[in-house]
Short mmCIF file of C-alpha atoms and ligand atoms in Angstrom, two decimals:
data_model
loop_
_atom_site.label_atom_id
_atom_site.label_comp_id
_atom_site.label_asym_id
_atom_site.label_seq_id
_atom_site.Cartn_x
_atom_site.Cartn_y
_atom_site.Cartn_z
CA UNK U 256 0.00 0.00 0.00
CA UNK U 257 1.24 3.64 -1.09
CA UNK U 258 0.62 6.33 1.05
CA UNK U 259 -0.28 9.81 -0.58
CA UNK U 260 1.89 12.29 -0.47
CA UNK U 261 4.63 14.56 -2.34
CA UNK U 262 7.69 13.70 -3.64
CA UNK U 263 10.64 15.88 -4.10
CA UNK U 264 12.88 14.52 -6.44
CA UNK U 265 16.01 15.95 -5.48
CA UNK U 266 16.50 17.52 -9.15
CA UNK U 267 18.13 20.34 -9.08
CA UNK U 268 14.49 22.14 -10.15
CA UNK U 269 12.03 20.77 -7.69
CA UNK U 270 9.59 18.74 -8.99
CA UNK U 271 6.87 17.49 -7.11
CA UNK U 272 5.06 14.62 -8.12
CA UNK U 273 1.05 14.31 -6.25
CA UNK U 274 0.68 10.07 -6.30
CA UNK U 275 -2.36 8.46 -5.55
CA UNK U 276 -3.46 6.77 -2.61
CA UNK U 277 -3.56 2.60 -4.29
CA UNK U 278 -6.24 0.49 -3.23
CA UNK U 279 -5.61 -2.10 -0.98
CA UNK U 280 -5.36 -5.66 -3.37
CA UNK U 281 -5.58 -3.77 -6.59
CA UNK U 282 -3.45 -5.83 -9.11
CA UNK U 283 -0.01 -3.66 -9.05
CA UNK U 284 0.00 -0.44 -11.16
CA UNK U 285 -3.60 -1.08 -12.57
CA UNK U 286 -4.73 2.14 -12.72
CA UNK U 287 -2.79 4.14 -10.69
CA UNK U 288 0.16 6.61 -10.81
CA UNK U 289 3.89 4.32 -11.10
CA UNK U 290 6.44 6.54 -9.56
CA UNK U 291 9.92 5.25 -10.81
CA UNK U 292 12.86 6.45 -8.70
CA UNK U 293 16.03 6.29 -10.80
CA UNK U 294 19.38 6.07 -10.24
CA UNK U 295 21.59 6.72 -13.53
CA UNK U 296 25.12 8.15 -14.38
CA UNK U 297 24.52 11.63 -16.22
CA UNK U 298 25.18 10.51 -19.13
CA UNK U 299 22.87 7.58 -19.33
CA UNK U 300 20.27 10.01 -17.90
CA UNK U 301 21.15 11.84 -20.75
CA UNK U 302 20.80 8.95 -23.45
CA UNK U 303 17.62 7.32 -21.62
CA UNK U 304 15.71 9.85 -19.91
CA UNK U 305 14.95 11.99 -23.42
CA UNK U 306 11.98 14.15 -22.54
CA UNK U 307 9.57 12.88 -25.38
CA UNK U 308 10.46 9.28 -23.43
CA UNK U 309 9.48 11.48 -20.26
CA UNK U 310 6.18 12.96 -21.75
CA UNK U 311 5.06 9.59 -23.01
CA UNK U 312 5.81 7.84 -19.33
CA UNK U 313 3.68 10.65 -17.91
CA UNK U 314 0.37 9.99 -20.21
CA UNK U 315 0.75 7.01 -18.97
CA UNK U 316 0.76 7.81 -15.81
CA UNK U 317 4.07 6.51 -14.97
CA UNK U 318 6.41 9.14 -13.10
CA UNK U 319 10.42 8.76 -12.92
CA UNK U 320 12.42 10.74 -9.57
CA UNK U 321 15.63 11.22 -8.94
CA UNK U 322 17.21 9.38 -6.02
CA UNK U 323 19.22 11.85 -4.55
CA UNK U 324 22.43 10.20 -3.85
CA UNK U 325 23.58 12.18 -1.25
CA UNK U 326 20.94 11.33 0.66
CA UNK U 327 19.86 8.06 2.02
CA UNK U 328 18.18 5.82 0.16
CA UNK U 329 15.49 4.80 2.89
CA UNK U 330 14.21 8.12 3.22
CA UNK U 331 13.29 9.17 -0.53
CA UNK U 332 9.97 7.61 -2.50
CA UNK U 333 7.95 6.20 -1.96
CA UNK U 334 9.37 4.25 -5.60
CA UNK U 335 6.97 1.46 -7.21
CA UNK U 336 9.80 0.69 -8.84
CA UNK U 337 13.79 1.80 -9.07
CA UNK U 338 15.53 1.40 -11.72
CA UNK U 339 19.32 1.77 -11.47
CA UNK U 340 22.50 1.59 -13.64
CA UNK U 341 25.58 2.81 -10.79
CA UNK U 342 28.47 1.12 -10.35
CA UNK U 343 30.46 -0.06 -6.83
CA UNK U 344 29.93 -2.34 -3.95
CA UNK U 345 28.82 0.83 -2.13
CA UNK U 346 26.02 1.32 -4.36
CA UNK U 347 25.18 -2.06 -4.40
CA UNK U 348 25.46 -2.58 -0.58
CA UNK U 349 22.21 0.31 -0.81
CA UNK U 350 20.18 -1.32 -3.32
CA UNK U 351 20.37 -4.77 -1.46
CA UNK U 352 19.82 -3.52 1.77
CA UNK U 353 16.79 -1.18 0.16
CA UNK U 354 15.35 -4.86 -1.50
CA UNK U 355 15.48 -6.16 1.91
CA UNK U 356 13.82 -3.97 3.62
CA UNK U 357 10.79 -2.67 0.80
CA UNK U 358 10.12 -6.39 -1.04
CA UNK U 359 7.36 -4.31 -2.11
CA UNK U 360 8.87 -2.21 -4.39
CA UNK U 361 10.58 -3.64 -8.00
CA UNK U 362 14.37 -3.20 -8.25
CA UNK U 363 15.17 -3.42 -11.87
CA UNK U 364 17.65 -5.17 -11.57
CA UNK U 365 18.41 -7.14 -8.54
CA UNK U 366 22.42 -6.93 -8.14
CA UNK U 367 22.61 -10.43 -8.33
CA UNK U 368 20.49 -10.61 -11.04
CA UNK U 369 22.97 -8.68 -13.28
CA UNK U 370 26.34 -9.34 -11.52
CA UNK U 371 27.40 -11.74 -14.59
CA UNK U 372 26.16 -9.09 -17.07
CA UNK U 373 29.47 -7.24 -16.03
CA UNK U 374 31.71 -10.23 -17.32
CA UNK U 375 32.00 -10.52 -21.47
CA UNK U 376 32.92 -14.14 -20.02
CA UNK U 377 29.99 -14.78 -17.65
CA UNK U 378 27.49 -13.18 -19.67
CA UNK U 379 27.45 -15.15 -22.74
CA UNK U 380 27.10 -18.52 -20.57
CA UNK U 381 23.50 -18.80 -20.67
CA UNK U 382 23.63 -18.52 -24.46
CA UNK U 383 26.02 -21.93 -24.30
CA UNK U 384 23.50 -23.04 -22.38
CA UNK U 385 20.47 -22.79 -24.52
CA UNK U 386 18.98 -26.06 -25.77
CA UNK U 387 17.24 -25.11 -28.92
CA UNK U 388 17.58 -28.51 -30.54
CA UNK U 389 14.10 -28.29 -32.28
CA UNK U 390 14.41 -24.74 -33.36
CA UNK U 391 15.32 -23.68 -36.90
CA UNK U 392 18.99 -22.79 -37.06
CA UNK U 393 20.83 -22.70 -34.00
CA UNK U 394 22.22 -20.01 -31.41
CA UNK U 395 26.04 -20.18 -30.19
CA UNK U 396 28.67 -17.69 -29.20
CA UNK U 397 32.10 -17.53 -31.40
CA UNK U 398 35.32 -18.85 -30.34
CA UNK U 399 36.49 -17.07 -27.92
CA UNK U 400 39.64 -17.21 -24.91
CA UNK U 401 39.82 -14.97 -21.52
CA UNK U 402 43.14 -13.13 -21.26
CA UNK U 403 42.98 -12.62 -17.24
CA UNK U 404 44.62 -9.66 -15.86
CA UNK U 405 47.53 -12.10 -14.68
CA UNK U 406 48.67 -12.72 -17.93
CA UNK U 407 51.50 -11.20 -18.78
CA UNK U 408 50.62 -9.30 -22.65
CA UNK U 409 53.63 -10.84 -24.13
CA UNK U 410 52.05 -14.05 -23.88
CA UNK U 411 48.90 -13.66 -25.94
CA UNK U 412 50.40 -14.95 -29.02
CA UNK U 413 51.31 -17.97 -27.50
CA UNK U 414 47.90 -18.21 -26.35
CA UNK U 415 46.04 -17.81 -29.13
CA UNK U 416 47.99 -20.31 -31.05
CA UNK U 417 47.81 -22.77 -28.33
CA UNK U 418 43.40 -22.35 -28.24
CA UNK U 419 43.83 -22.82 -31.90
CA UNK U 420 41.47 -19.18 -32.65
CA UNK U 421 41.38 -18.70 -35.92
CA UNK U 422 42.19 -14.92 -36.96
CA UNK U 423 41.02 -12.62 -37.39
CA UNK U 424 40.20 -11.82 -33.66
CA UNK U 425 38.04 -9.33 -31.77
CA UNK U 426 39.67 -8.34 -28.54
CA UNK U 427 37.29 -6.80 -25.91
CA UNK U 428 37.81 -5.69 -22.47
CA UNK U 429 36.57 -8.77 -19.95
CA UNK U 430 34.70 -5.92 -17.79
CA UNK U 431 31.90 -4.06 -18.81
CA UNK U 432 31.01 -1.37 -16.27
CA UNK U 433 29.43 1.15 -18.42
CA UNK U 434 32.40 3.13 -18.89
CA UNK U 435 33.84 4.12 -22.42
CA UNK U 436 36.82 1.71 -21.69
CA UNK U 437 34.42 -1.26 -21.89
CA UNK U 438 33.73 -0.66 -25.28
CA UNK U 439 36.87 -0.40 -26.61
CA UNK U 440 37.18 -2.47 -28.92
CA UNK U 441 39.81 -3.52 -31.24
CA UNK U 442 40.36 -6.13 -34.45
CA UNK U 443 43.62 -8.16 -34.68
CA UNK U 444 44.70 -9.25 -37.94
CA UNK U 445 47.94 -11.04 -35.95
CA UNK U 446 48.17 -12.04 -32.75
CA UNK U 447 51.67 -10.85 -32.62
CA UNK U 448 49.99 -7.37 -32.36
CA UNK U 449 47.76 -8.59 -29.46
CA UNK U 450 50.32 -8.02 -27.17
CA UNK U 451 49.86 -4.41 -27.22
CA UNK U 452 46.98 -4.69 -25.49
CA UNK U 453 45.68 -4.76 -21.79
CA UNK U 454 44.34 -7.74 -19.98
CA UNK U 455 42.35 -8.42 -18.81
CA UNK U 456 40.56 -9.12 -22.07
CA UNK U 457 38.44 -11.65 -24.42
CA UNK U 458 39.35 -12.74 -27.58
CA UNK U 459 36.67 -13.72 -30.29
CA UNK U 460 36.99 -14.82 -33.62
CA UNK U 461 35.46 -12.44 -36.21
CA UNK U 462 32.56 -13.88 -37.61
CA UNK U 463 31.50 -12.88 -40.95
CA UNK U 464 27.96 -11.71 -40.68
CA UNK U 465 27.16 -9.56 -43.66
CA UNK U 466 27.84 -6.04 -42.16
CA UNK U 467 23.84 -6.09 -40.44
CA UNK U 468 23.49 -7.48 -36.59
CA UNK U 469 20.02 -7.28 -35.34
CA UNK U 470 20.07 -6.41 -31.19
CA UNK U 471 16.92 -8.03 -29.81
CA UNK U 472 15.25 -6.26 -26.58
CA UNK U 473 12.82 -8.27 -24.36
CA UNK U 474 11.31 -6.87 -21.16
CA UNK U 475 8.46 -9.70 -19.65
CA UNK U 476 7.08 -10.78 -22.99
CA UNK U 477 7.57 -7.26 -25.03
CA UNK U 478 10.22 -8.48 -28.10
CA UNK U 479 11.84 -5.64 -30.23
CA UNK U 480 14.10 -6.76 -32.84
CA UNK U 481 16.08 -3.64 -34.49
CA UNK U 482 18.63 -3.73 -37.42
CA UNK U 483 21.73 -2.55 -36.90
CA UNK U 484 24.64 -1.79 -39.58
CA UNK U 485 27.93 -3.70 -38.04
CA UNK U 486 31.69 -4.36 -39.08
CA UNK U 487 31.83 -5.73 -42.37
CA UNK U 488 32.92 -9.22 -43.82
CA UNK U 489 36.67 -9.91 -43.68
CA UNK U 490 38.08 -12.18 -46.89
CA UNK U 491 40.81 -14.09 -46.78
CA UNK U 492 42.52 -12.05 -49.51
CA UNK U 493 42.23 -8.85 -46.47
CA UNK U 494 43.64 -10.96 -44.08
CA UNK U 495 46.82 -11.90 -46.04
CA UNK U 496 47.49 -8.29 -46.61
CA UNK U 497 46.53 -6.77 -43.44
CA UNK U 498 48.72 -6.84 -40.16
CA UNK U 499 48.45 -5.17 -36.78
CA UNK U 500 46.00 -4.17 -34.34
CA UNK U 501 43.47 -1.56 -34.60
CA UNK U 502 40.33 0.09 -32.49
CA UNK U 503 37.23 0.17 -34.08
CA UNK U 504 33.96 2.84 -33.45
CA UNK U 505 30.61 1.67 -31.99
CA UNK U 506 29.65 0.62 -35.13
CA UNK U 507 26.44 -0.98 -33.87
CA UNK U 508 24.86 1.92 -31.68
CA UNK U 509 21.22 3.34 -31.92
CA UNK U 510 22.75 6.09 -34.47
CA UNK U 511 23.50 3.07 -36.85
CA UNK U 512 19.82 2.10 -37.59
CA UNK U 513 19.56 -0.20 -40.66
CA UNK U 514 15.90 -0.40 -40.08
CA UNK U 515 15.33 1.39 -42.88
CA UNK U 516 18.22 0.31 -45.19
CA UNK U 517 16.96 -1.17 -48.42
CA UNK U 518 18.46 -4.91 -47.45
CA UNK U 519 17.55 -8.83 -48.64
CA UNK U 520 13.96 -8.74 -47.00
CA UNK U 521 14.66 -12.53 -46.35
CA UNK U 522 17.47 -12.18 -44.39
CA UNK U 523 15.45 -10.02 -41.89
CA UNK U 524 12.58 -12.37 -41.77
CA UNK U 525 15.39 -15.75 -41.15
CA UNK U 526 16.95 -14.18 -38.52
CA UNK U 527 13.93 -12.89 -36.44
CA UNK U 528 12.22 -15.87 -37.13
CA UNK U 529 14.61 -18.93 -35.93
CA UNK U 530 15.84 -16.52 -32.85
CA UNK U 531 11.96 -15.51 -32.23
CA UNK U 532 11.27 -18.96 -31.56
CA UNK U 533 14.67 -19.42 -29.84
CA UNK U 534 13.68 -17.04 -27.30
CA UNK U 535 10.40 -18.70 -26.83
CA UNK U 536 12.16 -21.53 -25.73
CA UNK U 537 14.31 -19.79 -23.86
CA UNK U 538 12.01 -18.04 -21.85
CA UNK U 539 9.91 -21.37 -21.07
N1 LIG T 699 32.94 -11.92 -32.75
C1 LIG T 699 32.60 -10.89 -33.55
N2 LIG T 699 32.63 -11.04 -34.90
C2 LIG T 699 32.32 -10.01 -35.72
N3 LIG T 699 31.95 -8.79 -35.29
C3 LIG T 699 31.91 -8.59 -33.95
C4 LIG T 699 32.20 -9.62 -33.01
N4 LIG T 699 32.05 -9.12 -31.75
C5 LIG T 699 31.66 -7.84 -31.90
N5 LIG T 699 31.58 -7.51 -33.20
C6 LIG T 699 31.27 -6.18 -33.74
O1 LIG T 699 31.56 -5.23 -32.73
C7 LIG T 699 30.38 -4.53 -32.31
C8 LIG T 699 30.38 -4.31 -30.80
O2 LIG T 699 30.48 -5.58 -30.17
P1 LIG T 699 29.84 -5.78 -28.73
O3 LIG T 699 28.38 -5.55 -28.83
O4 LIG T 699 30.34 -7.07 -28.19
O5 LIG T 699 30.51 -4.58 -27.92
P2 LIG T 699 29.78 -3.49 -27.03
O6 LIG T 699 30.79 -2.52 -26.55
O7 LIG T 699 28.92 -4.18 -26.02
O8 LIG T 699 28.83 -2.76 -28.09
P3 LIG T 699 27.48 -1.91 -27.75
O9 LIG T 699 27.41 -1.66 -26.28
O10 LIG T 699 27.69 -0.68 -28.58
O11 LIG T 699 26.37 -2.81 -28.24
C9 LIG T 699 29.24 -5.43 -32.74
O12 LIG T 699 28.10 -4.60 -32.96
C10 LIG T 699 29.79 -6.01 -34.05
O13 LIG T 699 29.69 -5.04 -35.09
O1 LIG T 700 22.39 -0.37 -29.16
P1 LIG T 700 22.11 0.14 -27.81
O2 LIG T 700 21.95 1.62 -27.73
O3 LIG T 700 21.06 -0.63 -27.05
O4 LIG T 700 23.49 -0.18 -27.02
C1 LIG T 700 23.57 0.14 -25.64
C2 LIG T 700 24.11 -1.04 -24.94
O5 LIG T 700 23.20 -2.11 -25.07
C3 LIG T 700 24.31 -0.74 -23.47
O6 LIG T 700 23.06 -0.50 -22.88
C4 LIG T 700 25.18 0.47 -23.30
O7 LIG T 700 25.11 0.86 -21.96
P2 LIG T 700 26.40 0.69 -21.05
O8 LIG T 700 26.69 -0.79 -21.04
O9 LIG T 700 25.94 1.24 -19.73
O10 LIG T 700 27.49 1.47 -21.71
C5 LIG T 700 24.69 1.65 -24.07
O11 LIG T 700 25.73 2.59 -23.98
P3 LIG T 700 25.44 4.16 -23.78
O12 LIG T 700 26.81 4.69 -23.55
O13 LIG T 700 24.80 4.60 -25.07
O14 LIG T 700 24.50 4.26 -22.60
C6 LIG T 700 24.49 1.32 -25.52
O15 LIG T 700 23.93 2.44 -26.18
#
């Protein structure tokens, strides 16, 4: 049960949000006001909270606040829901004890829930996982080896040749915390030249895919498949005459739409289809 009341929302211009008072055993949200306290870095306020995105949340009747961080946690809201994206143990020490004590309200995500999202590693295991044996096609994850932060640079070479990768490779830093250094990315055409680079890391083997990657967003059972453009095909003739190591632009980000780019119509109906009913599966 809410309680009615004001809530500042520590912006730097006040802004007070009236909720309603819920009924007692309504289903969740049904009808009432959803006050979403949010936690973000600037910048992904920025990026997320755009203020058509804002408008549209409010004819809906859903409100987001912003959790003051300099002041506790316990004494802001009251939040249906927060939704977070902060890094640190400190931060995470909050939200847990927050969960703990208001089971009530929805913590997108639960730090354990998203703790192996912050691995390149970790977060592709429940793709090896999947068993999609009836499914058309099938889902995997390319070759890949961790370069741990132990390893000394001058050893990746060895490395590779010893996993047997195939080049060439995509190296990508093993922690992704949000920061720009987690997506910088870079494309070996040697491993020689790998050793210029910082562990701790994961290695890939490029995988031809056309130039086109389509990033799939589900949230409950809302599915948006997008198009994206994306590296390019590397032929063999490239590889023989290409050497060295080199950083490469987020070629896949929101900016790189290929929704509306004039492409193989069956391609985009393939893919959606055999990962559509993937996901199905997956989400059984
Ligand atoms: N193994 C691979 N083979 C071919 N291309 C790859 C491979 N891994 C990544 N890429 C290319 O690099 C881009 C970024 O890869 P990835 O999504 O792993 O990094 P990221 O930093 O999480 O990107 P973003 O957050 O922008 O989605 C992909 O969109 C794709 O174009
Ligand atoms: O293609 P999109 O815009 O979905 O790519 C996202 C990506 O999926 C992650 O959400 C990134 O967030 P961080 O991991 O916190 O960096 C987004 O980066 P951002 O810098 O734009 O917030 C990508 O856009």
């Amino acid at each position: 049960m809410r309680l009615n009341g004001e809530i500042s929302s520590g912006e730097e211009e006040e802004e007070v949000v009236v909720v309603e008072k819920s009924e007692a055993g309504t289903t969740p949200f049904l009808g009432q006001n959803v006050v979403v306290g949010y936690a973000l870095t600037a910048k992904k306020k920025k990026s997320f909270l755009q203020p058509n995105f804002i408008a549209l949340a409010r004819s809906k009747g859903i409100y987001f606040v912003a959790i003051d961080l300099s002041k506790p946690l316990q004494e802001q809201g009251p939040f249906d829901v927060v939704l977070h994206k902060l890094l640190g143990e400190e931060w995470r020490e909050i939200i847990e004890d927050f969960r703990q004590k208001h089971p009530d309200v929805i913590v997108l995500d639960a730090p354990d829930a998203i703790q192996h999202l912050h691995n390149r590693q970790s977060m592709l295991q429940d793709v090896v996982d999947l068993n999609l044996s009836e499914c058309n096609g099938k889902v995997g994850i390319p070759r890949q080896l961790v370069i741990t932060k132990e390893k000394d640079p001058s050893t990746i070479p060895y490395e590779v040749t010893k996993a047997g990768l195939k080049l060439p490779l995509v190296a990508k830093p093993l922690v992704v915390d949000g920061s720009a250094k987690s997506h910088e990315l870079f494309l070996a055409y040697d491993e020689f030249s790998l050793s210029e680079l910082e562990p701790p890391l994961v290695l890939q083997e490029f995988v031809n895919h056309g130039g086109l990657l389509f990033k799939i967003y589900i949230v409950g059972e809302s599915i948006k498949v997008v198009r994206r453009f994306s590296l390019p095909n590397i032929s063999k003739h490239e590889l023989s005459k290409v050497s060295g190591v080199y950083r490469f632009p987020r070629v896949s980000c929101a900016a790189a739409s290929a929704d509306d780019a004039d492409l193989d119509p069956s391609i985009a109906v393939r893919c959606c289809l055999s990962w559509y009913m993937s996901a199905n599966n997956f989400s059984r």
